CSV table of C-alpha atoms in Angstrom, one decimal:
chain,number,residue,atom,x,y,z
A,23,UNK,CA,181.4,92.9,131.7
A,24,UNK,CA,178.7,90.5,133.6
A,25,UNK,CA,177.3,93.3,135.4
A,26,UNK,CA,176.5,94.9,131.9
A,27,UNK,CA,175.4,91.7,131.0
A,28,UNK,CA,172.9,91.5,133.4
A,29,UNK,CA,171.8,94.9,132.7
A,30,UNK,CA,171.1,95.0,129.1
A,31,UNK,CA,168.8,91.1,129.5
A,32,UNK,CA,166.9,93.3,133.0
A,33,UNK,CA,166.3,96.5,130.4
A,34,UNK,CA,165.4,93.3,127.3
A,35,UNK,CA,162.6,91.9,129.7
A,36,UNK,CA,161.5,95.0,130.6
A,37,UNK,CA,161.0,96.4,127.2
A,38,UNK,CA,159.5,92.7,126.4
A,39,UNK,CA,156.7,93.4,129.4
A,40,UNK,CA,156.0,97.2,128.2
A,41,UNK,CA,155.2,95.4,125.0
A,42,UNK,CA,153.1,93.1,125.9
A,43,UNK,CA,151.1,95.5,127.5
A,44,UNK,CA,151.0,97.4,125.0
A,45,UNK,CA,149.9,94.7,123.1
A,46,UNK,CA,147.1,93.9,125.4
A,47,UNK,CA,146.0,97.5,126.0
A,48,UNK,CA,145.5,98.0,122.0
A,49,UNK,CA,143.3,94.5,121.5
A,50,UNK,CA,141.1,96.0,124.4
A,51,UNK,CA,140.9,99.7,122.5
A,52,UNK,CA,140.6,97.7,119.0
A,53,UNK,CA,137.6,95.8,120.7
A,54,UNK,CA,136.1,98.8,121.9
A,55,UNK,CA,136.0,100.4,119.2
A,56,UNK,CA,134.7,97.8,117.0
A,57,UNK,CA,131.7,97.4,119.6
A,58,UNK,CA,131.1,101.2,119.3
A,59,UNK,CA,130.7,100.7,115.9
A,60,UNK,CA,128.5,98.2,116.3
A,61,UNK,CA,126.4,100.6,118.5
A,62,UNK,CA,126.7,103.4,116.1
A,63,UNK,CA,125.3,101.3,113.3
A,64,UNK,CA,122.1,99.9,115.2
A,65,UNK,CA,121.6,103.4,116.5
A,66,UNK,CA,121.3,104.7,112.8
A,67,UNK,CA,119.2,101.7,111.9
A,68,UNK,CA,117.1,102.8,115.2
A,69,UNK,CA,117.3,106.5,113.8
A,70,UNK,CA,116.0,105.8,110.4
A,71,UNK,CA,113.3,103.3,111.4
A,72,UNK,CA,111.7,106.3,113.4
A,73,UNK,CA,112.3,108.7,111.1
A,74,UNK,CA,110.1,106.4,108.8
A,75,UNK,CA,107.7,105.9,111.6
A,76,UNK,CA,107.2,110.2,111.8
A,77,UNK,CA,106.7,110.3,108.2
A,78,UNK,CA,103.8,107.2,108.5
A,79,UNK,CA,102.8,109.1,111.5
A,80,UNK,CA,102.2,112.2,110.3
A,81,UNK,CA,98.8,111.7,107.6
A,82,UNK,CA,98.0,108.5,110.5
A,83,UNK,CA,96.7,110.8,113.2
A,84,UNK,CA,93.3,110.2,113.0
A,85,UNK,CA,93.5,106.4,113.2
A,86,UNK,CA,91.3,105.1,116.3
A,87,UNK,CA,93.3,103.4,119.3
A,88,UNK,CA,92.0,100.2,118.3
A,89,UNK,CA,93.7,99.6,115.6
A,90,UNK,CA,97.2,99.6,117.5
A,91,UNK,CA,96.1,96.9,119.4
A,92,UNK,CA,98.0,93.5,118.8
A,93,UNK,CA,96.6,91.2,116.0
A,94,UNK,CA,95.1,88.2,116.5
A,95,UNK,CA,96.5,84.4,115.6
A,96,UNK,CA,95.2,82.7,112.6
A,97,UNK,CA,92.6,80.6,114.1
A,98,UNK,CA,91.0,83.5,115.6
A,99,UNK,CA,91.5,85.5,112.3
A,100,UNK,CA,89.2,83.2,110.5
A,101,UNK,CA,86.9,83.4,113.2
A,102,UNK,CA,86.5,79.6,113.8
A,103,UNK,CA,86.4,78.6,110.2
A,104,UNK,CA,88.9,76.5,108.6
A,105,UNK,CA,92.0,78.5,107.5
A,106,UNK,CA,93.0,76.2,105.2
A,107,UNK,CA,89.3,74.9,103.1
A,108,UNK,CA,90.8,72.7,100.7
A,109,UNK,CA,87.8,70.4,100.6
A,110,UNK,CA,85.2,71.9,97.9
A,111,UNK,CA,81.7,72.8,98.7
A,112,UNK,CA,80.4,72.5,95.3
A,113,UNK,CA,78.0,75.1,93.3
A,114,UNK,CA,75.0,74.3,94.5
A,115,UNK,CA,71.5,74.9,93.2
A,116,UNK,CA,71.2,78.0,95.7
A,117,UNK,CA,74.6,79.5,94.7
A,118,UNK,CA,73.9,79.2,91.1
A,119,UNK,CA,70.5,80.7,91.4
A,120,UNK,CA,71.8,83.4,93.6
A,121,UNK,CA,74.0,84.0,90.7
A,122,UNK,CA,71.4,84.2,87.5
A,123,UNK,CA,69.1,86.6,89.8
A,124,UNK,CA,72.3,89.4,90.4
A,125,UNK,CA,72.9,89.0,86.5
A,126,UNK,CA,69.4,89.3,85.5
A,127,UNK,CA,68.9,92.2,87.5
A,128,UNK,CA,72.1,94.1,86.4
A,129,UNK,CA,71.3,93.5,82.8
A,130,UNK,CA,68.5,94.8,83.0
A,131,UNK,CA,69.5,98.2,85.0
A,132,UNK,CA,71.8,98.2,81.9
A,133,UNK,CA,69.0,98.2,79.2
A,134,UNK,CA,67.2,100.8,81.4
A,135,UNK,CA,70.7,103.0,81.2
A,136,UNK,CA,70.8,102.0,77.5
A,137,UNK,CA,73.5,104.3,75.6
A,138,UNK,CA,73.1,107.6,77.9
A,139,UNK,CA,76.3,109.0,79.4
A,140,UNK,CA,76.1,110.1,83.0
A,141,UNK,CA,75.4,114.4,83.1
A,142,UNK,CA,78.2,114.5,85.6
A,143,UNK,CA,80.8,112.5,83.5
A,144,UNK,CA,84.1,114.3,83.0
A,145,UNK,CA,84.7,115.8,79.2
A,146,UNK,CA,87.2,115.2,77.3
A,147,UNK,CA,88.5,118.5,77.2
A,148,UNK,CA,88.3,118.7,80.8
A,149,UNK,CA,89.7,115.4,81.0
A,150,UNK,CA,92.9,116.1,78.8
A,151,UNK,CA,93.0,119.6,81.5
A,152,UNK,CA,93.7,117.4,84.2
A,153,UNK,CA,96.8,118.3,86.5
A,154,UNK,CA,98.6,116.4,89.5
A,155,UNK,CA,96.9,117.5,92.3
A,156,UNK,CA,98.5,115.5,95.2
A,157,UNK,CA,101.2,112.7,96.2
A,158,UNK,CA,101.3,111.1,98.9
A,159,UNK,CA,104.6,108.9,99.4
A,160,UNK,CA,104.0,108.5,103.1
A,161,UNK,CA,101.8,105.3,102.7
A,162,UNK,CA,104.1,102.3,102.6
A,163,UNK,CA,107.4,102.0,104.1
A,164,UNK,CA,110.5,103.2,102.7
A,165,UNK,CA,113.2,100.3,103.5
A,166,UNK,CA,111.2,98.3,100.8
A,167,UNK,CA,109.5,101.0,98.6
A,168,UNK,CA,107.1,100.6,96.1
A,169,UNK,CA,103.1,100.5,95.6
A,170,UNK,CA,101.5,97.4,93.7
A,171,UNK,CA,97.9,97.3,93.7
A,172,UNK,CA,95.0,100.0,93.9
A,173,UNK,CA,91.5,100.5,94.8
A,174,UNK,CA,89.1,103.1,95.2
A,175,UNK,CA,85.8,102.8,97.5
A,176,UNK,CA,82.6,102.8,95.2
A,177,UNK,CA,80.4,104.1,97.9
A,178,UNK,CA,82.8,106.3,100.0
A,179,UNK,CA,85.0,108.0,96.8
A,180,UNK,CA,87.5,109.6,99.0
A,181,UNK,CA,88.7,106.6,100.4
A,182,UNK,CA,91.6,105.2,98.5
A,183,UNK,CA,93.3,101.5,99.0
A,184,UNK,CA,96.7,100.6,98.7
A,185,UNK,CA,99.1,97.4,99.0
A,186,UNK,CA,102.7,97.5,99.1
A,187,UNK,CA,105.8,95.3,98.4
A,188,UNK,CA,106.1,96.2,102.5
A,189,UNK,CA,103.7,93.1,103.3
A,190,UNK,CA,100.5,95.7,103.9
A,191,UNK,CA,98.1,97.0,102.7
A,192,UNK,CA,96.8,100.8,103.7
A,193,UNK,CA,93.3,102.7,103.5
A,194,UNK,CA,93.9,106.5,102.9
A,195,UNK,CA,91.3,109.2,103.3
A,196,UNK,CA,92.7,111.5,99.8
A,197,UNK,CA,89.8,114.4,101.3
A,198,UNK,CA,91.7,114.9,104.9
A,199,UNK,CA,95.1,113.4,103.8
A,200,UNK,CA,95.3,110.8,106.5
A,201,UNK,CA,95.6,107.0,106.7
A,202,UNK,CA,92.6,105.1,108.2
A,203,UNK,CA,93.7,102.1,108.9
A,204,UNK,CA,97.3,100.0,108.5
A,205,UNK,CA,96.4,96.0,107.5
A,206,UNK,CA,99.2,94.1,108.4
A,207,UNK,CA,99.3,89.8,108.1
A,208,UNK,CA,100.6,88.9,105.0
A,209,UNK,CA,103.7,87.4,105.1
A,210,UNK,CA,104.9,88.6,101.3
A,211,UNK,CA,104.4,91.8,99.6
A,212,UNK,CA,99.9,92.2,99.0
A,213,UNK,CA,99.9,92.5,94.9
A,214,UNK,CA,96.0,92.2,94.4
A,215,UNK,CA,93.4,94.6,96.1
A,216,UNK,CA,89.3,95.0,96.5
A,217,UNK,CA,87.8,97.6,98.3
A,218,UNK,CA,83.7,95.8,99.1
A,219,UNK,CA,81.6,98.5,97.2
A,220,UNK,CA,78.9,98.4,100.1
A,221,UNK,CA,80.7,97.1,103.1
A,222,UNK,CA,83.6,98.7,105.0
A,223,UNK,CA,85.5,95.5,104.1
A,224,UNK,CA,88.8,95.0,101.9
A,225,UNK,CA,90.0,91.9,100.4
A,226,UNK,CA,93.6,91.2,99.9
A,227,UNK,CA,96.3,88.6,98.8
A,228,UNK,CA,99.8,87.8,98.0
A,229,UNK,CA,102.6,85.3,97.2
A,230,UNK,CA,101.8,84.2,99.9
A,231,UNK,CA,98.8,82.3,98.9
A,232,UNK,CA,96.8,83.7,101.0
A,233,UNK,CA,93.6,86.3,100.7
A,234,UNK,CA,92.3,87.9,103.4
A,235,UNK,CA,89.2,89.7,104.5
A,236,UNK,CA,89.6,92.8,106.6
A,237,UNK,CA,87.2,94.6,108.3
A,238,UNK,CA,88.7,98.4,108.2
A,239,UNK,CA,87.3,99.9,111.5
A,240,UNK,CA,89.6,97.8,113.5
A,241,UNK,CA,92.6,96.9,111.1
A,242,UNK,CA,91.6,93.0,111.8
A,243,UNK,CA,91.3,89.7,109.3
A,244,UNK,CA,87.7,88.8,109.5
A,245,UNK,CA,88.5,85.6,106.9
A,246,UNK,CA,92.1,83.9,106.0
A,247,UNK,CA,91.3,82.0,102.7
A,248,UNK,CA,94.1,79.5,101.6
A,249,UNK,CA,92.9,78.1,98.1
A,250,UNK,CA,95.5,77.5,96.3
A,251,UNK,CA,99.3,75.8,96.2
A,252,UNK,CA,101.6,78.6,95.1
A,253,UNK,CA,101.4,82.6,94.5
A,254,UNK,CA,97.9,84.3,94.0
A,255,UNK,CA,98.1,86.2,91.1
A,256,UNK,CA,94.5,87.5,90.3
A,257,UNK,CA,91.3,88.7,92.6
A,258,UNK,CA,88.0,90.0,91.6
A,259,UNK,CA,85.0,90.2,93.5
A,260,UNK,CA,81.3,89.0,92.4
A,261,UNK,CA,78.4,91.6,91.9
A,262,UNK,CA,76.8,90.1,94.4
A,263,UNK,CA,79.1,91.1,96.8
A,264,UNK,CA,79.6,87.6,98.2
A,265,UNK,CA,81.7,85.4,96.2
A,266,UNK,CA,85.8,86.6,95.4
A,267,UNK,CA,87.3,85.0,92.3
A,268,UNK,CA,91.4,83.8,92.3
A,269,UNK,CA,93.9,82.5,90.1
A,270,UNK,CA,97.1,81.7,91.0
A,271,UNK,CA,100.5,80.3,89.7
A,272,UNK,CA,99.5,77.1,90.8
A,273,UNK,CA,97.3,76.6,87.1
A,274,UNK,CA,93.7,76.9,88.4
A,275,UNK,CA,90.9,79.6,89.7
A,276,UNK,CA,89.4,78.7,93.0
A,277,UNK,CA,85.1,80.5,93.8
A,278,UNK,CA,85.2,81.2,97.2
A,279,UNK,CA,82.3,82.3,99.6
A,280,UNK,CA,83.6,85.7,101.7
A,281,UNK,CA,80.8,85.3,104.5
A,282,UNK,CA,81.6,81.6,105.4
A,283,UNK,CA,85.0,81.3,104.3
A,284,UNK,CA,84.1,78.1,102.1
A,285,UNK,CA,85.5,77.3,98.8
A,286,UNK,CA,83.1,76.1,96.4
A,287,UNK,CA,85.1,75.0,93.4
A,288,UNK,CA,88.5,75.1,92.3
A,289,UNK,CA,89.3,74.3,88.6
A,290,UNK,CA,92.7,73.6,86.9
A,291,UNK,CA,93.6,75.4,83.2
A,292,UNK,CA,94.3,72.7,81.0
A,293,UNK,CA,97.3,74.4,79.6
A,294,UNK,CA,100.5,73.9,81.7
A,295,UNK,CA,101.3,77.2,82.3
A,296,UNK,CA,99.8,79.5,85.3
A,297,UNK,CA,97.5,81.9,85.4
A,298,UNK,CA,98.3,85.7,85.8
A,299,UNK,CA,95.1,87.9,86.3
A,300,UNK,CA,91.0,87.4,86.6
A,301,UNK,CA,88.3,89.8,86.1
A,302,UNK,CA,84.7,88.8,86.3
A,303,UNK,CA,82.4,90.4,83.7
A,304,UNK,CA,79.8,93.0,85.3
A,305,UNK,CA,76.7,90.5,84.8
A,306,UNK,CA,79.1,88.2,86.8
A,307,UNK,CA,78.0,84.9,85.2
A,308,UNK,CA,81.6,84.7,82.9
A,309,UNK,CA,85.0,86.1,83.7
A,310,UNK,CA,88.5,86.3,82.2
A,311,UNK,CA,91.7,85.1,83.1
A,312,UNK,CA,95.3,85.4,82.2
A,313,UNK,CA,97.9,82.8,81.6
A,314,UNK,CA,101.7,83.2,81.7
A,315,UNK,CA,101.6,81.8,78.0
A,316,UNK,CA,100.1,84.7,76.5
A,317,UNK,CA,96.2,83.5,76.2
A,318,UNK,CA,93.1,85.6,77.7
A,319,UNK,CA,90.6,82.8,78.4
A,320,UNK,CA,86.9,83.5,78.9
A,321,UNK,CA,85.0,80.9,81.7
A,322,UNK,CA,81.3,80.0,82.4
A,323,UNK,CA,81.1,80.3,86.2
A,324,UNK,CA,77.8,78.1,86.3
A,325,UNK,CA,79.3,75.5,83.7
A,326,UNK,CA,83.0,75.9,85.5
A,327,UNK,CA,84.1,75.5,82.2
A,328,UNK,CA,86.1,77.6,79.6
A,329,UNK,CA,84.0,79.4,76.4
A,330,UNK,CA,86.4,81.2,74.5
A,331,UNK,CA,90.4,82.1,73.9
A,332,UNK,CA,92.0,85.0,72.8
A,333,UNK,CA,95.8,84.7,71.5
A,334,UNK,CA,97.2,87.5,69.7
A,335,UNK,CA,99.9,88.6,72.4
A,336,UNK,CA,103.0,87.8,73.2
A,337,UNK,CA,104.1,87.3,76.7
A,338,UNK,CA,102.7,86.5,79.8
A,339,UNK,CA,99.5,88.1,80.4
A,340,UNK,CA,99.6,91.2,82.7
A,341,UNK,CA,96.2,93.0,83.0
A,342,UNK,CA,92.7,92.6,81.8
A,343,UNK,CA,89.4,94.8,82.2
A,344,UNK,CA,85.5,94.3,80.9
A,345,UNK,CA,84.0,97.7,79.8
A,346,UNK,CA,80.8,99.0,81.8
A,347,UNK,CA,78.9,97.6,79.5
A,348,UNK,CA,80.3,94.2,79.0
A,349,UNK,CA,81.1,94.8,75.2
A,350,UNK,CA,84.5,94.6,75.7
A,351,UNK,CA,87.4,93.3,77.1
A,352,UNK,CA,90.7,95.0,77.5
A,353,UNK,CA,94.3,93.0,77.5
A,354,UNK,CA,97.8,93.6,77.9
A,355,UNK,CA,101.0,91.6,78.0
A,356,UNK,CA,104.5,92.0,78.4
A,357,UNK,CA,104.2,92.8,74.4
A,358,UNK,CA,103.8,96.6,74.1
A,359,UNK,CA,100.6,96.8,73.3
A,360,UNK,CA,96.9,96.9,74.5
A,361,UNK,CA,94.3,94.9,72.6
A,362,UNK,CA,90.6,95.2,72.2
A,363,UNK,CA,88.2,92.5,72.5
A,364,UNK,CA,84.4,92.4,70.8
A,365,UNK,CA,82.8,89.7,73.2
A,366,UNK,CA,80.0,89.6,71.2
A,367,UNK,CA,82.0,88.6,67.8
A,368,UNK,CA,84.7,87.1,70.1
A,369,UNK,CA,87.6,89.0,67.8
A,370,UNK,CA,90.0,91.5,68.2
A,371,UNK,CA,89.2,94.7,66.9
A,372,UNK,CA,91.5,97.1,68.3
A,373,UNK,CA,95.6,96.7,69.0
A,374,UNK,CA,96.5,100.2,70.7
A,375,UNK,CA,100.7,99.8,69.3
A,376,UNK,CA,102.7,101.5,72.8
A,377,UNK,CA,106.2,102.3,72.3
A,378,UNK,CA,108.9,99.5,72.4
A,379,UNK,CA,109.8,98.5,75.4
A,380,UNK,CA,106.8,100.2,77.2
A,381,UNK,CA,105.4,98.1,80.3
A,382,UNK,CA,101.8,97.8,80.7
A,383,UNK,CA,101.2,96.6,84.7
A,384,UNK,CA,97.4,97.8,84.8
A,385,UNK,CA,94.3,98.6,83.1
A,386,UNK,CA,90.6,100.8,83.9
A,387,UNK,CA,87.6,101.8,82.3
A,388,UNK,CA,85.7,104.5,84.1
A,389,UNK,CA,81.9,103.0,85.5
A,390,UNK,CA,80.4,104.4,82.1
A,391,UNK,CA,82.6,102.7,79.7
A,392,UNK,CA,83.7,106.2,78.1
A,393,UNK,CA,87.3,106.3,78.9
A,394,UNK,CA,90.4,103.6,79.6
A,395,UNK,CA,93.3,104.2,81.5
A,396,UNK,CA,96.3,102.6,80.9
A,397,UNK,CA,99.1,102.4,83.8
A,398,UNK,CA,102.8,101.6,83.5
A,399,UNK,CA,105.6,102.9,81.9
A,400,UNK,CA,103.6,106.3,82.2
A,401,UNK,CA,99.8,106.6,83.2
A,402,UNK,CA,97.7,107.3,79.6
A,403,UNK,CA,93.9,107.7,79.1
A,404,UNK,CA,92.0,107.1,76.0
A,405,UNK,CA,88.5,107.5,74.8
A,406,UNK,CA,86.5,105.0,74.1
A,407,UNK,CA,85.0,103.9,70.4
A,408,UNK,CA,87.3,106.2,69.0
A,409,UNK,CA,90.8,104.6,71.2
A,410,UNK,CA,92.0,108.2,71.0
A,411,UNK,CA,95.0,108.7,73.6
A,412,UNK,CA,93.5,112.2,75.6
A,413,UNK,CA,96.2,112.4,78.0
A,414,UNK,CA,99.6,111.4,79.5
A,415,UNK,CA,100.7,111.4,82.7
A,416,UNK,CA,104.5,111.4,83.5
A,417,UNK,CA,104.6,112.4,87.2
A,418,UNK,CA,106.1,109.3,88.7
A,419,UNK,CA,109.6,108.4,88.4
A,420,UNK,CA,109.6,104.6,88.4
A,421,UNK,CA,106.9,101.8,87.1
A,422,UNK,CA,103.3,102.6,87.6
A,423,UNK,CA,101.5,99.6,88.9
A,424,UNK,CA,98.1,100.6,89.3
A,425,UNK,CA,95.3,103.4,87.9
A,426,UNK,CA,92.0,103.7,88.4
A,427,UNK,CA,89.2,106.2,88.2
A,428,UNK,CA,86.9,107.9,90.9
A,429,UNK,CA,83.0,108.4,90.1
A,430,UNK,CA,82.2,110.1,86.8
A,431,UNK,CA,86.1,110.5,86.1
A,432,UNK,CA,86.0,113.5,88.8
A,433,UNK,CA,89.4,112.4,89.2
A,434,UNK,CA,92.1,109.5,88.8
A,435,UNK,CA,94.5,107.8,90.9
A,436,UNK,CA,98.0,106.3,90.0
A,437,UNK,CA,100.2,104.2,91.6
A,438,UNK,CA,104.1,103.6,91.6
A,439,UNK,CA,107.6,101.3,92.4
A,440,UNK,CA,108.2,104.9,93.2
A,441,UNK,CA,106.0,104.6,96.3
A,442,UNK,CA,103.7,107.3,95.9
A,443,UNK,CA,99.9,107.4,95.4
A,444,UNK,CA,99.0,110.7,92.9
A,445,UNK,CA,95.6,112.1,92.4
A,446,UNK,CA,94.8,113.8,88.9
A,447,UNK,CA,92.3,116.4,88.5
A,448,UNK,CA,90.9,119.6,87.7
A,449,UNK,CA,91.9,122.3,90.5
């Protein structure tokens, strides 16, 4: 009986060993296999990143060497000028003069113009002809899509300029379908972008409340510009070339000077709301701006003081445009609708009533002040004078965030949340 005993507890402590072994050898698998896992997720992560990359690649190749090289620190960015010019300069006698000459001299190229529409405009019933001709969804990344701002290059049309919620901001070359340069800095998505008409220079900015200065041959910052407290929400560059325009959340518009990265006055809305967009008027000498309570407000730049209001919306304001011929002033607001402005009777003449619930993100006239494009829920273009829709566009498939059109309305350009750039023309 003790021999049996003794048998059955040796075979019990043997069985306990196998188990514990067991136990051990399964926590060793059941760790391996939860570190292969591991591995197998960061090589998908690997495998889509390049996969991505390809796809930027492929329109990138003729992008210079240069540009791949490492970007420089802030400091060096600005190029030895303060990156953060919170002390004003002032308008002085020389800026404002600088000023009345440009306006002087673009008013009258106007009168010379007078009411004569370019030979090489775009007809109307060409116009309501035209088709998609490209998109290009390779611009911006795809692991945080979407397109938010757009440019086209006055003196070079086929260059096209883009900004993303990806934190960049990309030149593309629409003629041989390749990126020119990648301009990489901002630290939150670039919503607001100028392409210099004369330079090869781009402006940007972003919640981060920043704007920067590129130059595009070599992808760099020339000028970091840090006016204001919170997000920049509006940019527009002077006529003269030489002077950029911002508002920001923060309730006021900052005048900066591009070449030596001064800011020479920055003014506070007396409303207590911020401010949502700014466009300077083509003699340059007044400009609008936005505010998040619904009000288009129109400023004396010289005076630094404000002229005129506009209520009539509902909302905050989301886009404004002056016509060519500085008649007019284009709003929109999260309201539905697009309204007119007669600057010289300071009134509203024309509402243009958009289906309910349709977003308006951004507005163009052509450079002759015959048509106005209309960008958001779909891309829509009306003539002038008579506000007669010509034609709709319905190619992208989410929120169209920016329009513009290229020299004599040859052709137009859309943006989209659905991260594509399309080109409309005739084929």
């Amino acid at each position: 009986m003790q021999d049996e005993w003794d048998a059955l507890m040796l075979h019990s402590f043997t069985q306990r060993q196998q188990l514990q072994t067991a136990r051990q050898e399964l926590s060793h698998a059941l760790y391996q296999h939860d570190a292969a896992c591991r591995v197998i997720a960061r090589l998908n992560k690997e495998v889509a990143a390049a996969r991505e990359a390809l796809a930027t690649l492929k329109p990138q190749t003729g992008i210079s060497a240069i540009q791949a090289a490492p970007q420089p620190s802030i400091a060096s960015e600005a190029g030895g000028v303060a990156a953060q010019p919170v002390e004003q300069a002032g308008m002085s006698a020389e800026v404002i003069q600088k000023l009345q000459d440009k306006a002087t001299v673009l008013t009258q190229e106007r009168k010379k113009k007078g009411r004569t529409v370019p030979e090489e405009l775009v007809s109307q019933e060409k116009l309501r002809g035209f088709l998609t001709l490209a998109s290009h969804p390779g611009l911006h990344s795809a692991s945080v899509p979407g397109i938010l701002a757009l440019d086209i290059n006055h003196s070079d049309q086929s260059k096209i300029l883009t900004g993303g919620n990806d934190k960049n901001a990309t030149v593309f070359n629409k003629d041989t379908e390749q990126i020119v340069a990648v301009l990489k800095g901002h630290t939150k998505k670039v919503t607001k972008v100028i392409f210099h008409p004369e330079e090869d220079t781009v402006i940007t900015t972003s919640p981060d409340a920043s704007i920067r200065v590129w130059h595009v041959p070599t992808s760099q910052t020339q000028l970091l510009l840090r006016c204001h407290d919170g997000p920049v929400t509006g940019l527009s560059l002077h006529p003269t070339g030489d002077y950029v325009l911002s508002t920001s959340s923060d309730k006021h518009w900052a005048f900066s000077d591009i070449r030596s990265g001064r800011l020479l006055t920055k003014v506070a809305d007396t409303a207590e709301y911020g401010l949502t967009s700014a466009q300077f008027h083509p003699d340059g000498l007044i400009f609008g701006t936005g505010t998040e309570d619904s009000q288009v407000k129109i400023w004396d730049l010289k005076e630094q003081s404000n002229v005129a209001n506009f209520a009539g919306h509902t909302g905050p304001i989301t886009a404004i445009s002056f016509s060519e011929n500085g008649y007019y002033l284009a709003t929109a607001a999260d309201d539905a609708c697009v309204k007119l402005w007669d600057l010289r009777k300071l009134k509203n003449f024309k509402t243009i009533q958009l289906d309910d619930g349709y977003e308006v993100k951004d507005l163009c006239f052509d450079q002759s002040g015959t048509y106005l494009s209309i960008a958001g829920t779909d891309i829509r273009v009306y003539l002038c004078k008579q506000w007669q829709e010509l034609k709709v566009f319905n190619d992208h498939t989410a929120l169209a965030t920016g329009v513009r059109f290229g020299k004599h309305a040859q052709y137009i350009a859309s943006t989209s949340m659905d991260r594509t750039l399309k080109l409309y023309g005739i084929e």
